[in-house]
Tab-separated table of C-alpha atoms and ligand atoms in Angstrom:
chain	number	residue	atom	x	y	z
A	1	UNK	CA	98.702	116.846	74.377
A	2	UNK	CA	100.202	118.633	77.992
A	3	UNK	CA	100.737	115.202	80.455
A	4	UNK	CA	97.635	116.750	82.213
A	5	UNK	CA	95.725	115.672	79.395
A	6	UNK	CA	97.890	112.255	78.183
A	7	UNK	CA	97.221	110.857	81.032
A	8	UNK	CA	93.128	111.366	80.538
A	9	UNK	CA	93.131	110.791	76.907
A	10	UNK	CA	96.324	109.869	75.015
A	11	UNK	CA	95.286	105.971	73.703
A	12	UNK	CA	91.548	106.503	74.475
A	13	UNK	CA	88.970	106.491	72.574
A	14	UNK	CA	85.307	105.641	73.472
A	15	UNK	CA	84.527	101.910	72.055
A	16	UNK	CA	83.040	102.685	68.720
A	17	UNK	CA	80.370	99.720	68.735
A	18	UNK	CA	78.454	100.679	72.230
A	19	UNK	CA	79.757	104.659	72.727
A	20	UNK	CA	81.652	103.968	75.688
A	21	UNK	CA	83.477	106.966	77.514
A	22	UNK	CA	85.536	104.356	79.133
A	23	UNK	CA	87.929	101.417	77.474
A	24	UNK	CA	85.671	98.234	78.263
A	25	UNK	CA	87.591	95.318	79.940
A	26	UNK	CA	87.779	92.764	77.073
A	27	UNK	CA	87.803	89.869	78.527
A	28	UNK	CA	88.186	87.761	75.710
A	29	UNK	CA	91.304	84.882	74.899
A	30	UNK	CA	90.910	84.598	71.029
A	31	UNK	CA	88.918	87.101	68.855
A	32	UNK	CA	86.792	85.733	65.564
A	33	UNK	CA	87.647	85.307	62.472
A	34	UNK	CA	85.601	86.111	58.690
A	35	UNK	CA	87.960	84.232	57.362
A	36	UNK	CA	91.139	81.982	58.157
A	37	UNK	CA	93.688	84.949	58.964
A	38	UNK	CA	90.968	87.420	58.103
A	39	UNK	CA	90.025	89.381	62.180
A	40	UNK	CA	90.695	92.971	62.941
A	41	UNK	CA	94.401	93.145	64.295
A	42	UNK	CA	93.254	90.777	67.526
A	43	UNK	CA	93.334	87.511	67.030
A	44	UNK	CA	94.375	85.215	70.133
A	45	UNK	CA	94.111	87.347	73.503
A	46	UNK	CA	98.061	86.822	74.251
A	47	UNK	CA	99.904	88.239	71.325
A	48	UNK	CA	97.065	91.188	71.575
A	49	UNK	CA	93.874	92.642	73.894
A	50	UNK	CA	92.509	95.376	73.564
A	51	UNK	CA	92.704	96.885	77.107
A	52	UNK	CA	96.083	96.300	76.942
A	53	UNK	CA	96.708	98.155	73.274
A	54	UNK	CA	94.949	101.054	74.914
A	55	UNK	CA	97.156	101.068	78.661
A	56	UNK	CA	99.779	100.253	76.079
A	57	UNK	CA	99.120	103.694	73.912
A	58	UNK	CA	99.073	105.973	77.130
A	59	UNK	CA	102.285	104.956	78.369
A	60	UNK	CA	103.878	105.024	75.224
A	61	UNK	CA	102.582	108.738	75.191
A	62	UNK	CA	103.183	109.487	78.581
A	63	UNK	CA	107.255	108.795	78.280
A	64	UNK	CA	107.309	110.155	75.128
A	65	UNK	CA	107.806	106.888	73.225
A	66	UNK	CA	107.031	104.958	69.682
A	67	UNK	CA	105.875	101.924	71.719
A	68	UNK	CA	105.374	100.899	75.409
A	69	UNK	CA	105.078	97.428	75.775
A	70	UNK	CA	103.272	95.914	78.984
A	71	UNK	CA	103.995	92.648	81.622
A	72	UNK	CA	102.348	90.806	83.983
A	73	UNK	CA	104.526	92.599	86.375
A	74	UNK	CA	107.503	95.020	86.255
A	75	UNK	CA	110.167	91.910	86.997
A	76	UNK	CA	108.345	89.788	83.520
A	77	UNK	CA	109.091	93.208	82.252
A	78	UNK	CA	112.420	93.425	83.041
A	79	UNK	CA	112.608	89.913	81.820
A	80	UNK	CA	112.461	90.623	78.527
A	81	UNK	CA	114.224	93.566	78.706
A	82	UNK	CA	117.056	90.444	79.797
A	83	UNK	CA	115.668	88.246	76.962
A	84	UNK	CA	117.347	90.306	74.358
A	85	UNK	CA	120.178	88.971	75.403
A	86	UNK	CA	122.381	86.151	74.258
A	87	UNK	CA	124.976	84.397	76.593
A	88	UNK	CA	128.314	85.613	77.213
A	89	UNK	CA	126.792	89.020	76.677
A	90	UNK	CA	127.920	91.146	79.710
A	91	UNK	CA	125.385	94.189	82.185
A	92	UNK	CA	126.565	97.647	83.887
A	93	UNK	CA	124.594	97.780	86.487
A	94	UNK	CA	124.161	100.333	89.026
A	95	UNK	CA	124.836	99.336	92.684
A	96	UNK	CA	121.617	100.590	94.484
A	97	UNK	CA	119.174	98.748	92.836
A	98	UNK	CA	115.795	97.027	93.326
A	99	UNK	CA	116.424	93.537	95.626
A	100	UNK	CA	114.023	92.051	92.989
A	101	UNK	CA	115.796	93.227	89.730
A	102	UNK	CA	119.145	92.273	91.185
A	103	UNK	CA	117.700	88.006	91.760
A	104	UNK	CA	116.336	88.007	89.025
A	105	UNK	CA	120.335	89.571	87.080
A	106	UNK	CA	121.800	87.177	89.361
A	107	UNK	CA	120.202	83.818	91.009
A	108	UNK	CA	118.900	83.662	87.431
A	109	UNK	CA	120.585	85.008	84.571
A	110	UNK	CA	123.581	84.455	85.802
A	111	UNK	CA	122.520	80.573	84.776
A	112	UNK	CA	121.880	81.434	81.224
A	113	UNK	CA	125.565	82.206	81.072
A	114	UNK	CA	124.861	86.726	81.397
A	115	UNK	CA	127.461	88.861	83.525
A	116	UNK	CA	126.534	90.942	85.710
A	117	UNK	CA	129.011	93.857	86.820
A	118	UNK	CA	127.306	96.365	89.967
A	119	UNK	CA	129.318	99.332	90.662
A	120	UNK	CA	128.382	103.573	91.172
A	121	UNK	CA	126.989	105.172	88.218
A	122	UNK	CA	128.269	108.236	90.604
A	123	UNK	CA	131.335	107.083	89.771
A	124	UNK	CA	132.490	107.315	86.674
A	125	UNK	CA	136.073	105.836	86.768
A	126	UNK	CA	134.727	102.420	87.774
A	127	UNK	CA	131.447	102.806	85.189
A	128	UNK	CA	133.943	102.757	82.302
A	129	UNK	CA	136.587	99.808	83.954
A	130	UNK	CA	133.712	97.859	84.300
A	131	UNK	CA	132.780	97.637	80.284
A	132	UNK	CA	134.373	95.127	79.014
A	133	UNK	CA	133.759	94.752	74.932
A	134	UNK	CA	130.527	91.992	75.948
A	135	UNK	CA	128.841	94.729	77.875
A	136	UNK	CA	125.733	95.398	76.198
A	137	UNK	CA	123.322	97.016	78.535
A	138	UNK	CA	124.178	99.551	81.732
A	139	UNK	CA	120.960	99.025	83.992
A	140	UNK	CA	120.399	102.454	85.893
A	141	UNK	CA	116.691	103.528	88.524
A	142	UNK	CA	117.014	106.682	89.042
A	143	UNK	CA	116.135	108.164	92.586
A	144	UNK	CA	117.987	104.386	93.502
A	145	UNK	CA	115.981	101.941	95.735
A	146	UNK	CA	116.244	102.633	98.248
A	147	UNK	CA	119.202	104.956	99.249
A	148	UNK	CA	118.238	107.514	96.950
A	149	UNK	CA	120.708	108.574	95.246
A	150	UNK	CA	120.189	110.713	92.082
A	151	UNK	CA	121.720	108.859	88.396
A	152	UNK	CA	123.228	111.330	85.746
A	153	UNK	CA	120.892	109.980	82.875
A	154	UNK	CA	121.545	112.061	80.327
A	155	UNK	CA	125.601	112.300	81.566
A	156	UNK	CA	125.135	107.963	81.202
A	157	UNK	CA	124.039	108.316	77.909
A	158	UNK	CA	126.352	110.684	76.509
A	159	UNK	CA	129.775	108.942	78.616
A	160	UNK	CA	128.674	104.953	77.599
A	161	UNK	CA	125.940	105.240	74.869
A	162	UNK	CA	126.133	102.908	72.048
A	163	UNK	CA	124.507	101.831	69.101
A	164	UNK	CA	125.872	98.337	70.799
A	165	UNK	CA	125.358	99.232	74.617
A	166	UNK	CA	121.677	100.326	75.379
A	167	UNK	CA	121.436	102.420	78.285
A	168	UNK	CA	118.330	101.196	80.290
A	169	UNK	CA	116.206	103.402	82.941
A	170	UNK	CA	114.255	102.058	85.975
A	171	UNK	CA	111.711	105.003	86.306
A	172	UNK	CA	109.996	103.428	88.763
A	173	UNK	CA	110.453	106.390	91.782
A	174	UNK	CA	110.288	108.668	89.397
A	175	UNK	CA	107.178	107.946	87.211
A	176	UNK	CA	106.333	109.827	84.196
A	177	UNK	CA	105.469	111.885	85.449
A	178	UNK	CA	108.745	113.778	87.782
A	179	UNK	CA	111.154	112.352	85.107
A	180	UNK	CA	111.234	111.312	81.113
A	181	UNK	CA	114.990	108.850	80.807
A	182	UNK	CA	113.928	108.199	76.779
A	183	UNK	CA	114.087	112.782	76.688
A	184	UNK	CA	117.123	112.705	78.265
A	185	UNK	CA	118.974	109.984	75.558
A	186	UNK	CA	118.432	106.540	77.255
A	187	UNK	CA	116.764	103.763	75.284
A	188	UNK	CA	114.967	101.602	77.389
A	189	UNK	CA	112.310	103.009	80.159
A	190	UNK	CA	111.185	100.223	82.652
A	191	UNK	CA	108.421	100.749	85.081
A	192	UNK	CA	106.967	98.446	87.923
A	193	UNK	CA	103.174	100.281	87.011
A	194	UNK	CA	102.370	98.408	90.506
A	195	UNK	CA	104.117	101.776	92.099
A	196	UNK	CA	102.676	105.499	90.948
A	197	UNK	CA	101.198	103.809	87.158
A	198	UNK	CA	98.088	102.271	88.862
A	199	UNK	CA	98.679	104.165	91.985
A	200	UNK	CA	95.775	102.587	93.946
A	201	UNK	CA	97.632	99.145	95.338
A	202	UNK	CA	95.490	96.875	93.705
A	203	UNK	CA	97.120	95.679	90.697
A	204	UNK	CA	101.194	94.127	89.834
A	205	UNK	CA	101.882	95.657	86.511
A	206	UNK	CA	105.224	96.237	84.367
A	207	UNK	CA	105.893	98.105	81.549
A	208	UNK	CA	108.895	99.320	78.834
A	209	UNK	CA	108.760	101.778	76.814
A	210	UNK	CA	111.571	102.557	73.741
A	211	UNK	CA	111.430	104.743	70.904
A	212	UNK	CA	112.571	102.370	69.218
A	213	UNK	CA	110.697	100.528	66.018
A	214	UNK	CA	113.184	97.321	66.259
A	215	UNK	CA	114.040	97.241	70.397
A	216	UNK	CA	110.279	97.948	69.894
A	217	UNK	CA	109.323	94.855	67.605
A	218	UNK	CA	111.959	92.220	68.849
A	219	UNK	CA	110.461	93.560	72.680
A	220	UNK	CA	106.556	91.986	70.626
A	221	UNK	CA	107.793	88.795	69.897
A	222	UNK	CA	109.300	88.413	73.720
A	223	UNK	CA	106.731	89.427	74.961
A	224	UNK	CA	104.537	86.936	73.065
A	225	UNK	CA	106.336	84.179	72.676
A	226	UNK	CA	107.343	84.141	76.444
A	227	UNK	CA	103.809	85.225	77.203
A	228	UNK	CA	104.112	86.707	80.544
A	229	UNK	CA	101.029	89.370	79.812
A	230	UNK	CA	98.861	91.327	82.444
A	231	UNK	CA	95.314	90.918	82.616
A	232	UNK	CA	92.505	92.415	80.393
A	233	UNK	CA	91.031	93.630	83.566
A	234	UNK	CA	94.479	94.931	85.597
A	235	UNK	CA	94.777	96.484	82.963
A	236	UNK	CA	91.275	98.588	83.021
A	237	UNK	CA	92.648	99.291	86.083
A	238	UNK	CA	96.252	100.851	85.599
A	239	UNK	CA	94.633	103.157	82.572
A	240	UNK	CA	92.314	103.724	85.492
A	241	UNK	CA	94.781	104.428	88.051
A	242	UNK	CA	97.140	107.213	85.415
A	243	UNK	CA	94.444	108.971	84.900
A	244	UNK	CA	95.182	110.874	88.153
A	245	UNK	CA	99.511	110.043	88.296
A	246	UNK	CA	99.412	113.813	87.829
A	247	UNK	CA	97.459	115.495	90.590
A	248	UNK	CA	98.189	111.931	93.279
A	249	UNK	CA	101.705	112.904	92.636
A	250	UNK	CA	101.800	116.357	93.445
A	251	UNK	CA	100.138	116.129	96.419
A	252	UNK	CA	102.650	113.411	97.058
A	253	UNK	CA	105.677	114.902	96.999
A	254	UNK	CA	104.266	117.795	98.928
A	255	UNK	CA	103.488	115.335	101.631
A	256	UNK	CA	107.001	114.618	101.207
A	257	UNK	CA	109.086	117.632	101.559
A	258	UNK	CA	106.751	117.940	104.900
A	259	UNK	CA	107.876	115.271	106.160
A	260	UNK	CA	111.455	114.971	105.641
A	261	UNK	CA	112.405	118.322	106.928
A	262	UNK	CA	110.356	117.522	109.833
A	263	UNK	CA	111.750	113.632	110.275
A	264	UNK	CA	115.786	116.304	110.318
A	265	UNK	CA	115.126	117.903	113.449
A	266	UNK	CA	114.149	114.983	115.243
A	267	UNK	CA	117.096	113.864	118.107
A	268	UNK	CA	116.805	110.044	117.372
A	269	UNK	CA	117.612	110.065	113.111
A	270	UNK	CA	121.014	109.951	112.499
A	271	UNK	CA	120.475	110.507	108.187
A	272	UNK	CA	117.871	111.257	106.157
A	273	UNK	CA	118.209	110.773	103.336
A	274	UNK	CA	115.854	113.158	100.260
A	275	UNK	CA	116.889	114.371	97.144
A	276	UNK	CA	114.365	117.475	97.726
A	277	UNK	CA	117.462	118.761	100.007
A	278	UNK	CA	119.513	121.350	98.867
A	279	UNK	CA	122.544	119.160	100.816
A	280	UNK	CA	121.744	116.054	99.346
A	281	UNK	CA	124.469	114.671	96.732
A	282	UNK	CA	122.497	115.475	93.675
A	283	UNK	CA	119.564	117.738	94.289
A	284	UNK	CA	121.414	120.109	91.367
A	285	UNK	CA	120.401	117.489	89.477
A	286	UNK	CA	117.621	115.767	90.569
A	287	UNK	CA	116.744	119.453	89.944
A	288	UNK	CA	117.664	119.983	86.086
A	289	UNK	CA	115.984	116.183	85.620
A	290	UNK	CA	113.501	115.139	87.642
A	291	UNK	CA	110.103	117.614	87.951
A	292	UNK	CA	109.964	117.534	91.718
A	293	UNK	CA	111.545	114.939	93.638
A	294	UNK	CA	109.487	111.996	94.236
A	295	UNK	CA	107.976	110.821	97.070
A	296	UNK	CA	110.362	108.822	98.762
A	297	UNK	CA	112.638	109.219	101.505
A	298	UNK	CA	114.576	106.576	103.548
A	299	UNK	CA	116.322	106.961	107.371
A	300	UNK	CA	118.187	106.093	109.614
A	301	UNK	CA	119.027	105.534	113.595
A	302	UNK	CA	122.320	106.732	115.837
A	303	UNK	CA	121.304	103.393	116.790
A	304	UNK	CA	121.587	101.661	114.446
A	305	UNK	CA	119.737	97.949	114.750
A	306	UNK	CA	117.703	96.468	113.531
A	307	UNK	CA	115.370	96.099	116.743
A	308	UNK	CA	115.876	100.161	116.617
A	309	UNK	CA	114.415	100.469	113.327
A	310	UNK	CA	111.203	97.949	114.684
A	311	UNK	CA	110.665	99.578	116.957
A	312	UNK	CA	109.674	102.554	115.378
A	313	UNK	CA	107.835	100.186	112.623
A	314	UNK	CA	105.359	98.301	115.133
A	315	UNK	CA	104.395	101.602	116.600
A	316	UNK	CA	103.218	103.200	113.356
A	317	UNK	CA	99.128	103.102	112.355
A	318	UNK	CA	98.512	104.926	109.548
A	319	UNK	CA	102.181	104.226	107.837
A	320	UNK	CA	101.528	100.452	107.224
A	321	UNK	CA	104.643	98.288	107.255
A	322	UNK	CA	104.344	96.888	103.420
A	323	UNK	CA	106.997	96.252	100.629
A	324	UNK	CA	106.205	98.295	97.926
A	325	UNK	CA	104.802	102.158	97.436
A	326	UNK	CA	103.345	104.422	95.510
A	327	UNK	CA	99.966	104.159	96.163
A	328	UNK	CA	97.366	106.855	97.599
A	329	UNK	CA	98.294	105.664	101.606
A	330	UNK	CA	101.237	105.404	103.070
A	331	UNK	CA	103.758	103.212	103.586
A	332	UNK	CA	106.161	102.224	106.190
A	333	UNK	CA	109.530	99.368	105.446
A	334	UNK	CA	112.673	97.690	106.204
A	335	UNK	CA	114.150	97.664	103.758
A	336	UNK	CA	117.476	95.818	105.063
A	337	UNK	CA	115.036	92.360	106.082
A	338	UNK	CA	112.287	93.098	103.621
A	339	UNK	CA	112.650	94.511	100.038
A	340	UNK	CA	116.273	94.374	100.042
A	341	UNK	CA	116.600	90.876	102.169
A	342	UNK	CA	117.897	89.143	98.308
A	343	UNK	CA	121.298	91.575	98.680
A	344	UNK	CA	123.686	90.287	100.338
A	345	UNK	CA	124.668	92.057	103.863
A	346	UNK	CA	128.221	92.598	102.893
A	347	UNK	CA	126.590	94.699	99.166
A	348	UNK	CA	123.669	96.518	101.577
A	349	UNK	CA	126.733	98.074	103.438
A	350	UNK	CA	129.054	99.492	100.498
A	351	UNK	CA	125.810	102.066	99.746
A	352	UNK	CA	124.949	102.889	103.732
A	353	UNK	CA	121.792	100.296	103.358
A	354	UNK	CA	121.832	100.341	107.234
A	355	UNK	CA	120.638	97.536	109.846
A	356	UNK	CA	118.398	100.485	111.170
A	357	UNK	CA	118.136	102.675	107.722
A	358	UNK	CA	113.535	102.884	107.143
A	359	UNK	CA	112.427	103.289	104.035
A	360	UNK	CA	108.747	105.756	104.135
A	361	UNK	CA	106.007	105.588	100.777
A	362	UNK	CA	104.023	109.055	100.908
A	363	UNK	CA	100.525	109.078	99.928
A	364	UNK	CA	98.392	111.607	99.499
A	365	UNK	CA	96.442	111.913	103.214
A	366	UNK	CA	96.896	115.106	105.228
A	367	UNK	CA	99.980	116.026	106.178
A	368	UNK	CA	100.103	116.742	109.834
A	369	UNK	CA	97.957	113.487	110.687
A	370	UNK	CA	101.345	111.699	108.514
A	371	UNK	CA	103.338	113.615	111.097
A	372	UNK	CA	101.219	112.989	113.830
A	373	UNK	CA	101.555	108.977	113.062
A	374	UNK	CA	105.403	109.120	112.419
A	375	UNK	CA	106.946	111.469	114.964
A	376	UNK	CA	104.498	109.134	118.651
A	377	UNK	CA	106.150	105.882	116.810
A	378	UNK	CA	109.835	106.777	117.002
A	379	UNK	CA	109.540	109.974	119.871
B	401	PLP	C1	108.626	96.622	92.810
B	401	PLP	C2	109.917	97.286	91.163
B	401	PLP	C3	110.075	96.770	90.268
B	401	PLP	C4	109.355	95.425	90.463
B	401	PLP	O1	108.435	95.238	90.773
B	401	PLP	P1	107.183	94.520	90.396
B	401	PLP	O2	105.511	95.271	89.459
B	401	PLP	O3	106.905	94.431	91.528
B	401	PLP	O4	107.396	93.092	89.635
B	401	PLP	C5	110.666	96.884	90.189
B	401	PLP	N1	111.943	98.074	89.661
B	401	PLP	C6	111.573	98.760	91.858
B	401	PLP	C7	112.065	100.273	91.184
B	401	PLP	C8	110.464	97.957	92.071
B	401	PLP	O5	110.465	98.821	92.980
């Protein structure tokens, strides 16, 4: 099955008891057993739920994995991945990552004796130097948030990965429609399904996808033991959102390409970060590992102050000032005070995340309406 067919059909079957074509919301905490231990595969709602099963089978198919395991949020999914580790283990992570992921790693997991190094994955030497005998996991995000750098997934796997060193990719920004890290050899894929996968800004949900039954078994154990499961209604909404993932992504990517080009011609702007530009350092790599360039754009200003950025944020009307991304509606945000406030200023500045940096999540509205809104806010 091709992607456009999988989003609609993979894992989805008419309900056997009624013929309902759409997956029912199984709003139940428990399941009646015929006799102790004799049941239809479902015993208790934390362990398994039929609506969740459909979502997990669908997500596994979209990432060409064997198993998807879903959670109450993207960070709950990351939490489950980190629980694969034990005290003394070490993680090498990209230094350009989602602020909440950084917070979970540093402010919670360091307390439990897990160690983290944050390095630039564009610099092989820095990665090699950071890896120790204790390193068990490499954590990358690509495109990165918010600088939209591209990390070479296959090279990361081939150069650094091995059976004792798992390569994990946060694929939230690309979505499974644009990029499939497991196909490039990664061991674990994380999604904040809150973003493009659900796509309608009405659900918070996370997923981990793997192609290895032993890791899947451990993650299922953690899912059940820790219990951060998504509710059936959120699973239903996500299944519904996924059905249009390819259509939404195509339009959002087209709109972003148009907006990025317009931004380049504006005097007040210092840098536009968008992997679709030939001048972007990761452009060729993006072309080879992604199907399109995504719908996220960041830019900063010649007047490199938070005040100058705030003046723009205050004036957009269609681009709503909000955290998050990947919905049908366009959003605008200020990473240094919003999504990335948890990262110290010195760390932010190392990666070019300046005080005037503005991040756009381009939605699927009319592109000229979107540009008119931005232009009046900047000009
Ligand atoms: C939002 C986000 C997360 C966290 O997901 P939640 O669903 O908000 O918990 C992780 N990684 C990236 C890249 C994100 O954008």
